[in-house]
PDB file of N, CA and C in Angstrom:
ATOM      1  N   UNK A  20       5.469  45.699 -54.870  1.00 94.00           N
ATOM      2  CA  UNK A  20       5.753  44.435 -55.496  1.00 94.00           C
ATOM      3  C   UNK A  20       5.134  43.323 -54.647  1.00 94.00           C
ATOM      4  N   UNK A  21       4.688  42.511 -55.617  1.00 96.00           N
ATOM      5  CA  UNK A  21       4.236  41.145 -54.773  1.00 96.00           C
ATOM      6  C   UNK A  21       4.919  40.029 -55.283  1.00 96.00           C
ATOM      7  N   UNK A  22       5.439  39.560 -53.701  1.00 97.00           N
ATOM      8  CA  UNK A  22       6.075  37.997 -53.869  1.00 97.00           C
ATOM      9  C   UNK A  22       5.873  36.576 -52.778  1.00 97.00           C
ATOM     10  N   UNK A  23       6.042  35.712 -53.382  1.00 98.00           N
ATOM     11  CA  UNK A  23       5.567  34.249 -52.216  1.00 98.00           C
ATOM     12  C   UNK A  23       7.026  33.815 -51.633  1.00 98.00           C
ATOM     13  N   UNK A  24       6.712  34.008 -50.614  1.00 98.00           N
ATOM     14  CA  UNK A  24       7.838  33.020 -49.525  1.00 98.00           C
ATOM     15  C   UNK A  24       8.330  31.715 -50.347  1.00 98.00           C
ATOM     16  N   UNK A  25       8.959  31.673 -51.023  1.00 97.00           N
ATOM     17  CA  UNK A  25       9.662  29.966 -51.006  1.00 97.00           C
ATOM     18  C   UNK A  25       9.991  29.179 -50.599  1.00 97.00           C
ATOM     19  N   UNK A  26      11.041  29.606 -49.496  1.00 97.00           N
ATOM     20  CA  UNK A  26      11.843  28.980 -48.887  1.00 97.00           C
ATOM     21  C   UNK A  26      12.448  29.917 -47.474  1.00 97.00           C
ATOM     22  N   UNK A  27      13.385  29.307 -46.862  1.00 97.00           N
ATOM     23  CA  UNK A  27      13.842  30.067 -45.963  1.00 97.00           C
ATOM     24  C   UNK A  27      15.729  29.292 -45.912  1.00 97.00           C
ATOM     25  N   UNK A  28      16.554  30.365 -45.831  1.00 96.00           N
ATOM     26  CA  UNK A  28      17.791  29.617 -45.926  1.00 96.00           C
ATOM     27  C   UNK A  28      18.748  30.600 -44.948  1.00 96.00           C
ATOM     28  N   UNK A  29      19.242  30.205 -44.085  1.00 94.00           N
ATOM     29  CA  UNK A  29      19.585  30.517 -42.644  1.00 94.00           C
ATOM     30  C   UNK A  29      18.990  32.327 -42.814  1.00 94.00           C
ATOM     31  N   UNK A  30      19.560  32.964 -42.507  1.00 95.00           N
ATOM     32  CA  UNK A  30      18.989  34.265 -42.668  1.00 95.00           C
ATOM     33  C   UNK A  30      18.183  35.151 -43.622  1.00 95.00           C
ATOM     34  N   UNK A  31      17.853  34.362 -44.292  1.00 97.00           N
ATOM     35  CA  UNK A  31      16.894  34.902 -45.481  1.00 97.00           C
ATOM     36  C   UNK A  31      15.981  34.261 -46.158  1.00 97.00           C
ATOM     37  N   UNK A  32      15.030  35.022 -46.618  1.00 97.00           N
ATOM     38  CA  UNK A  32      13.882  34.299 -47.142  1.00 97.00           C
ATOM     39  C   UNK A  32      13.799  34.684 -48.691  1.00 97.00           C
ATOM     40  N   UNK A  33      14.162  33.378 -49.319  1.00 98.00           N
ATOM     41  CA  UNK A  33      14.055  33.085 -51.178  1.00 98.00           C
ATOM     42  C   UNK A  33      12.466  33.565 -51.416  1.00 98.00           C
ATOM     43  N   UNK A  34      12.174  34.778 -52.156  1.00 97.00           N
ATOM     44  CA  UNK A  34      11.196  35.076 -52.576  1.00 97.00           C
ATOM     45  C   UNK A  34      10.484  35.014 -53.840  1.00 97.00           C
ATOM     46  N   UNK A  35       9.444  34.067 -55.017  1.00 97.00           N
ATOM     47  CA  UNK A  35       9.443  34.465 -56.310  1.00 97.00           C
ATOM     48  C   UNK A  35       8.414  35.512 -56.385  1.00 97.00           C
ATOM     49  N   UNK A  36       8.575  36.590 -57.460  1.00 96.00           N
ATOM     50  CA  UNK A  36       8.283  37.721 -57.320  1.00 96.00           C
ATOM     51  C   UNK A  36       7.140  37.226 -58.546  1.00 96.00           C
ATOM     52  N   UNK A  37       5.555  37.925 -58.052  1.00 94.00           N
ATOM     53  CA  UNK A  37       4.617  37.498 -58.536  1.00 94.00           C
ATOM     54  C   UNK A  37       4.542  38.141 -60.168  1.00 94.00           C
ATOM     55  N   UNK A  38       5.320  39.192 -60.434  1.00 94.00           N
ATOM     56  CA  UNK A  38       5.463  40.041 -61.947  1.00 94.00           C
ATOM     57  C   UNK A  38       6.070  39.159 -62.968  1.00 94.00           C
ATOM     58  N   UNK A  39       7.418  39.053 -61.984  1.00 96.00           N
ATOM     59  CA  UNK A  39       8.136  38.206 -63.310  1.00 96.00           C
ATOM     60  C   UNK A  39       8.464  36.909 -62.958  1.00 96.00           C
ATOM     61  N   UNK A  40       8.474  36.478 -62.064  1.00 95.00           N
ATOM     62  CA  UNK A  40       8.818  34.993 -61.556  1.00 95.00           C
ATOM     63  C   UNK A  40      10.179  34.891 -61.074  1.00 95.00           C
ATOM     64  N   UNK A  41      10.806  36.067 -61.000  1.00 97.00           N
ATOM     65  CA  UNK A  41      12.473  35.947 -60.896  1.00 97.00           C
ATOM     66  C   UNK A  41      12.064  35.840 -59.274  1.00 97.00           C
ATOM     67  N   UNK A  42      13.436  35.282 -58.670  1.00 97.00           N
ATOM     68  CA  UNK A  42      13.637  34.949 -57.336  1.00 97.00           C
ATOM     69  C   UNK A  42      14.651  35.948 -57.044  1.00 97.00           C
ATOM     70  N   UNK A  43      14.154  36.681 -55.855  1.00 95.00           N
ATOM     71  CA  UNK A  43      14.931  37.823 -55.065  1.00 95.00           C
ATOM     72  C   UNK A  43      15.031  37.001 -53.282  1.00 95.00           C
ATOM     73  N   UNK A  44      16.195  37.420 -53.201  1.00 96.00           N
ATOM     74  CA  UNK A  44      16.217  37.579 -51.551  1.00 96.00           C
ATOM     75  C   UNK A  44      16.304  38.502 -50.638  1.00 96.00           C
ATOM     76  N   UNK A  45      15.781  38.187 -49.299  1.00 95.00           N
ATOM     77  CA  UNK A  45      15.360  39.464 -48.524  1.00 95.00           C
ATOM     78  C   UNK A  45      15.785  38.952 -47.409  1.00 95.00           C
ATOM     79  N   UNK A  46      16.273  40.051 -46.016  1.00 95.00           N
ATOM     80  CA  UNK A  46      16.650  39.877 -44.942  1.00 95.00           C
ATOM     81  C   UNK A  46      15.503  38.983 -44.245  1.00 95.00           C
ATOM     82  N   UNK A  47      15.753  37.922 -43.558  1.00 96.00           N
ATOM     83  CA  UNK A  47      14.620  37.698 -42.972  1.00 96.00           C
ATOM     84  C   UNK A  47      13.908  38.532 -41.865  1.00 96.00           C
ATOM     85  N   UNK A  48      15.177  39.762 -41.536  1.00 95.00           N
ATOM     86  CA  UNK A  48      14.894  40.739 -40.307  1.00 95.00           C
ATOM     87  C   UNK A  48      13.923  41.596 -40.830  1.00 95.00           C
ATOM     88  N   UNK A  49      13.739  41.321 -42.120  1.00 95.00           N
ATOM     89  CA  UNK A  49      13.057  42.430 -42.799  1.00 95.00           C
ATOM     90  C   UNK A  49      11.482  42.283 -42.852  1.00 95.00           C
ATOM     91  N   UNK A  50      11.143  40.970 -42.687  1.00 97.00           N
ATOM     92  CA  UNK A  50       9.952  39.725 -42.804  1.00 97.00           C
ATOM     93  C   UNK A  50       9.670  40.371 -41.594  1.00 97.00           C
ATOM     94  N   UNK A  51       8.171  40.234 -41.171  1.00 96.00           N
ATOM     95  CA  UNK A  51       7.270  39.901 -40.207  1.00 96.00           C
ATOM     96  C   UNK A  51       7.720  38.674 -39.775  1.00 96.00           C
ATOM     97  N   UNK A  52       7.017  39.195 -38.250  1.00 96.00           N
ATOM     98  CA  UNK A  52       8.073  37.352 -37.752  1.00 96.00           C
ATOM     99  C   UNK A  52       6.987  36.222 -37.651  1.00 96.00           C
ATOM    100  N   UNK A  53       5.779  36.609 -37.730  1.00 97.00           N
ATOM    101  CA  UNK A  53       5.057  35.395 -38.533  1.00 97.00           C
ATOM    102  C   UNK A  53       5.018  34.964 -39.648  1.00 97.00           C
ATOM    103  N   UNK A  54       5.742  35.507 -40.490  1.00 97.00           N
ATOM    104  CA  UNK A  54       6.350  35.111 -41.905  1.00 97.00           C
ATOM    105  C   UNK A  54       6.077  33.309 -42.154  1.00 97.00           C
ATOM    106  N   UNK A  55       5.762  32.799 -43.079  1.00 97.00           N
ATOM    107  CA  UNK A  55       6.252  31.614 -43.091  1.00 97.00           C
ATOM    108  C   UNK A  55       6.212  31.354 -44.479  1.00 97.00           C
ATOM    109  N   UNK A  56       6.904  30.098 -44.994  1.00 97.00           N
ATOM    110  CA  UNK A  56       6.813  29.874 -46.301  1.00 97.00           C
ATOM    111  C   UNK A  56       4.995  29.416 -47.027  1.00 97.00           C
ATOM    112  N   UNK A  57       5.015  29.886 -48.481  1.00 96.00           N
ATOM    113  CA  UNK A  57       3.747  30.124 -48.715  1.00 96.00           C
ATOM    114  C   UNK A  57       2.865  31.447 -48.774  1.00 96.00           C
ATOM    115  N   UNK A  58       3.717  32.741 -47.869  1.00 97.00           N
ATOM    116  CA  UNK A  58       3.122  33.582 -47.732  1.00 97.00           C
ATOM    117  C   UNK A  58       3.074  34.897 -48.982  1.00 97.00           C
ATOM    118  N   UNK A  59       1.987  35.018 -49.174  1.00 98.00           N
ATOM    119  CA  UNK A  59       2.551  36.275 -50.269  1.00 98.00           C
ATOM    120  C   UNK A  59       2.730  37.611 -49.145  1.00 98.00           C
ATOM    121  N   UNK A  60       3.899  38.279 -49.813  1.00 98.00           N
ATOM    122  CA  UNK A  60       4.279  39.497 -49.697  1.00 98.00           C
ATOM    123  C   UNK A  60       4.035  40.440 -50.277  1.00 98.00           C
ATOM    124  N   UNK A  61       3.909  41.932 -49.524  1.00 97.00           N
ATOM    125  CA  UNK A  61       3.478  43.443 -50.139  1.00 97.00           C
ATOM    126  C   UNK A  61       4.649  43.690 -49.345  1.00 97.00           C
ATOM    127  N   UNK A  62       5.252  44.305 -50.698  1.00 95.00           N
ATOM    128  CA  UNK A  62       6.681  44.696 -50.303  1.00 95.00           C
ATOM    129  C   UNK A  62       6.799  46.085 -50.853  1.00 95.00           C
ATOM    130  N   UNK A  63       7.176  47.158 -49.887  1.00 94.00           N
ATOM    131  CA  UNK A  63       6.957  48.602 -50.314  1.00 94.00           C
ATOM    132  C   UNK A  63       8.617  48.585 -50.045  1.00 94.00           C
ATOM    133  N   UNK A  64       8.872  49.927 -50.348  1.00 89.00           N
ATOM    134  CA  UNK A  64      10.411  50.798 -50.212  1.00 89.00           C
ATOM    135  C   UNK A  64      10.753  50.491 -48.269  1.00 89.00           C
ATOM    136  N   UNK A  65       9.399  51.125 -47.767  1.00 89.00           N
ATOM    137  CA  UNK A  65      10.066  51.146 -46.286  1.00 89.00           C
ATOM    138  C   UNK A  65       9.210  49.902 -45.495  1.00 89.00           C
ATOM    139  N   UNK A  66       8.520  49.242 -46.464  1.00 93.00           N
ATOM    140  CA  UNK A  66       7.949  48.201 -45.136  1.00 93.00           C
ATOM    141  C   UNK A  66       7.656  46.269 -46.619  1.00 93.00           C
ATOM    142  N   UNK A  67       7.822  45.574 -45.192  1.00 96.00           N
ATOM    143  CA  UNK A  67       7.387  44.232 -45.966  1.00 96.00           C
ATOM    144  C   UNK A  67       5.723  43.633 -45.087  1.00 96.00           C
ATOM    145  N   UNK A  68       4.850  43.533 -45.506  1.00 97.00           N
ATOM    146  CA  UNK A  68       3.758  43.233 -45.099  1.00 97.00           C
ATOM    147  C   UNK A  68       3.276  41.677 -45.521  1.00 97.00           C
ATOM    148  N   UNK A  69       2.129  41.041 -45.050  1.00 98.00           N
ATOM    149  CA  UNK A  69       1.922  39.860 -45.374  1.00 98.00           C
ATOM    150  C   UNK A  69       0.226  39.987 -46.018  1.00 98.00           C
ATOM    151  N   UNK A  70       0.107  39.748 -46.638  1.00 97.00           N
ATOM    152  CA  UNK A  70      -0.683  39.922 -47.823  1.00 97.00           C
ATOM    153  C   UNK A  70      -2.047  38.802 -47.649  1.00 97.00           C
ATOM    154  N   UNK A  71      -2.526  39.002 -46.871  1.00 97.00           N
ATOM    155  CA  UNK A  71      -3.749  37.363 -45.994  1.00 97.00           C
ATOM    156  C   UNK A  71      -4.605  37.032 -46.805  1.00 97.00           C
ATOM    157  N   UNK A  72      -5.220  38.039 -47.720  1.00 97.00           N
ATOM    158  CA  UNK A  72      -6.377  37.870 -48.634  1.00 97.00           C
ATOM    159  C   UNK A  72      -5.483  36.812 -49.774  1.00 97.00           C
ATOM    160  N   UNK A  73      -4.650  37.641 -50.540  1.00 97.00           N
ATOM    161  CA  UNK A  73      -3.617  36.971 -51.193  1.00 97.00           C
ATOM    162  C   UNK A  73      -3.459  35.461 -51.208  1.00 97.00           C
ATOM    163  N   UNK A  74      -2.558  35.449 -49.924  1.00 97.00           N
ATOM    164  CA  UNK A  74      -2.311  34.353 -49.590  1.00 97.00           C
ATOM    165  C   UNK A  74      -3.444  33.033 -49.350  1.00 97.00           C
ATOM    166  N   UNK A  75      -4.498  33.467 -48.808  1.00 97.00           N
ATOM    167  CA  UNK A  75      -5.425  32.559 -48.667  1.00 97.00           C
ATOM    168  C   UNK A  75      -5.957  32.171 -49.974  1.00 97.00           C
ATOM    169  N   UNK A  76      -6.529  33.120 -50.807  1.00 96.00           N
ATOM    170  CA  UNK A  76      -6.411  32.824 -52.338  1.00 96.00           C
ATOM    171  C   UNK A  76      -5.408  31.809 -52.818  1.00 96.00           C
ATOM    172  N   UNK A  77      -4.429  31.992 -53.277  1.00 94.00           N
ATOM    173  CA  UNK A  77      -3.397  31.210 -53.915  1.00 94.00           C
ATOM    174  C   UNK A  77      -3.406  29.545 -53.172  1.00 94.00           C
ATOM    175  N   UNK A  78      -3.742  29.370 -51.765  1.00 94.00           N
ATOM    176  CA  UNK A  78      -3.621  27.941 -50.832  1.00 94.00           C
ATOM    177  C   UNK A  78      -4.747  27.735 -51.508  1.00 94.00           C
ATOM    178  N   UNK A  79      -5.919  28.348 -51.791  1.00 95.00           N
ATOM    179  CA  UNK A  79      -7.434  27.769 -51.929  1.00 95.00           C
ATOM    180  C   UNK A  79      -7.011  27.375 -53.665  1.00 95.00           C
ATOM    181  N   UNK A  80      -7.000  28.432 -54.482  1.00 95.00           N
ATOM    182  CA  UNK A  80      -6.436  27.880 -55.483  1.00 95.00           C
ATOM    183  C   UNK A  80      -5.587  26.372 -55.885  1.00 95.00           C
ATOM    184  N   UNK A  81      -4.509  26.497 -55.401  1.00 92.00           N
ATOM    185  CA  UNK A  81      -3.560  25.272 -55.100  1.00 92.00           C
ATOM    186  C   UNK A  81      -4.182  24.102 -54.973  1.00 92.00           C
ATOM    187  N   UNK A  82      -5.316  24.320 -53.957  1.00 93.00           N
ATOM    188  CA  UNK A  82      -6.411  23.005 -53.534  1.00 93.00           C
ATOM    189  C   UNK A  82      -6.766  22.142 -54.283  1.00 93.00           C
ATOM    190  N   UNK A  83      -7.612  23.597 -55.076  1.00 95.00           N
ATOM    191  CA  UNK A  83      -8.490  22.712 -55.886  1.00 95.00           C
ATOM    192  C   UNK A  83      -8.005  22.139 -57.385  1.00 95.00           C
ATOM    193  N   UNK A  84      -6.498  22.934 -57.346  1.00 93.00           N
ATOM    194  CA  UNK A  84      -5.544  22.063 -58.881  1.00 93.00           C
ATOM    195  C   UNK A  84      -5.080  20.340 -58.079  1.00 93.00           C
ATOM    196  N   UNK A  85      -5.029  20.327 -57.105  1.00 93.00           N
ATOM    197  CA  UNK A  85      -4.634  19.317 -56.465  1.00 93.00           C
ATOM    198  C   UNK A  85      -5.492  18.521 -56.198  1.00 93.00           C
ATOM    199  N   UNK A  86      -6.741  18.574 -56.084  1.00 93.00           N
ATOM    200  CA  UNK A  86      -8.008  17.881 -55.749  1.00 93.00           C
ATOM    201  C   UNK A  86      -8.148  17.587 -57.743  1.00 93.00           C
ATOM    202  N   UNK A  87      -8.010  18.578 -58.190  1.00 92.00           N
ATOM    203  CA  UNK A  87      -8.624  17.919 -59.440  1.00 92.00           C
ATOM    204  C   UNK A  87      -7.458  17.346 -60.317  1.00 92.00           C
ATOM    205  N   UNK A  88      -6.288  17.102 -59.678  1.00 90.00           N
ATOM    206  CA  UNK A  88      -5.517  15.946 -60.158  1.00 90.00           C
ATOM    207  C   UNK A  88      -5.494  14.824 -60.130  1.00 90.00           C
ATOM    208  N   UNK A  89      -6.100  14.538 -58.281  1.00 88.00           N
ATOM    209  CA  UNK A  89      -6.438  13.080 -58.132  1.00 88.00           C
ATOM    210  C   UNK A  89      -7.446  12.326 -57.796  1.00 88.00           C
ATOM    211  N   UNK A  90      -8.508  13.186 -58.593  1.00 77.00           N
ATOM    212  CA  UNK A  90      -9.742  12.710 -58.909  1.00 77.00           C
ATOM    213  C   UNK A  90      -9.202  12.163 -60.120  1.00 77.00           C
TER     214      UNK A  90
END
């Protein structure tokens, strides 16, 4: 499953899940501890990974909806 960091709320990190958009939460012990919000997640049965290609995609994306808003 793939999901983006949302948020962070004392011990856990609010995740929306890239399939359906529903929001799950996860131990933050469970996160990589470079975790930060923004990050997409590869989330298997026994491991949570951070997803870099992903993630850099979606910020670059983001950019350029934001650049071509306030032009």
């Amino acid at each position: 499953m793939l999901a983006v960091i949302d948020r962070f709320e004392g011990g856990f990190a609010l995740c929306e899940s890239l399939a359906d958009g529903r929001m799950r939460r996860l131990d933050r012990s469970a996160l990589p501890p470079e975790a930060k919000e923004g990050d997409v997640l590869r989330i298997a049965r026994d491991s949570v990974t951070i997803d870099s290609r992903l993630t850099e995609k979606r910020k670059a994306d983001m950019q350029k909806r934001m650049d071509r808003l306030w032009k």
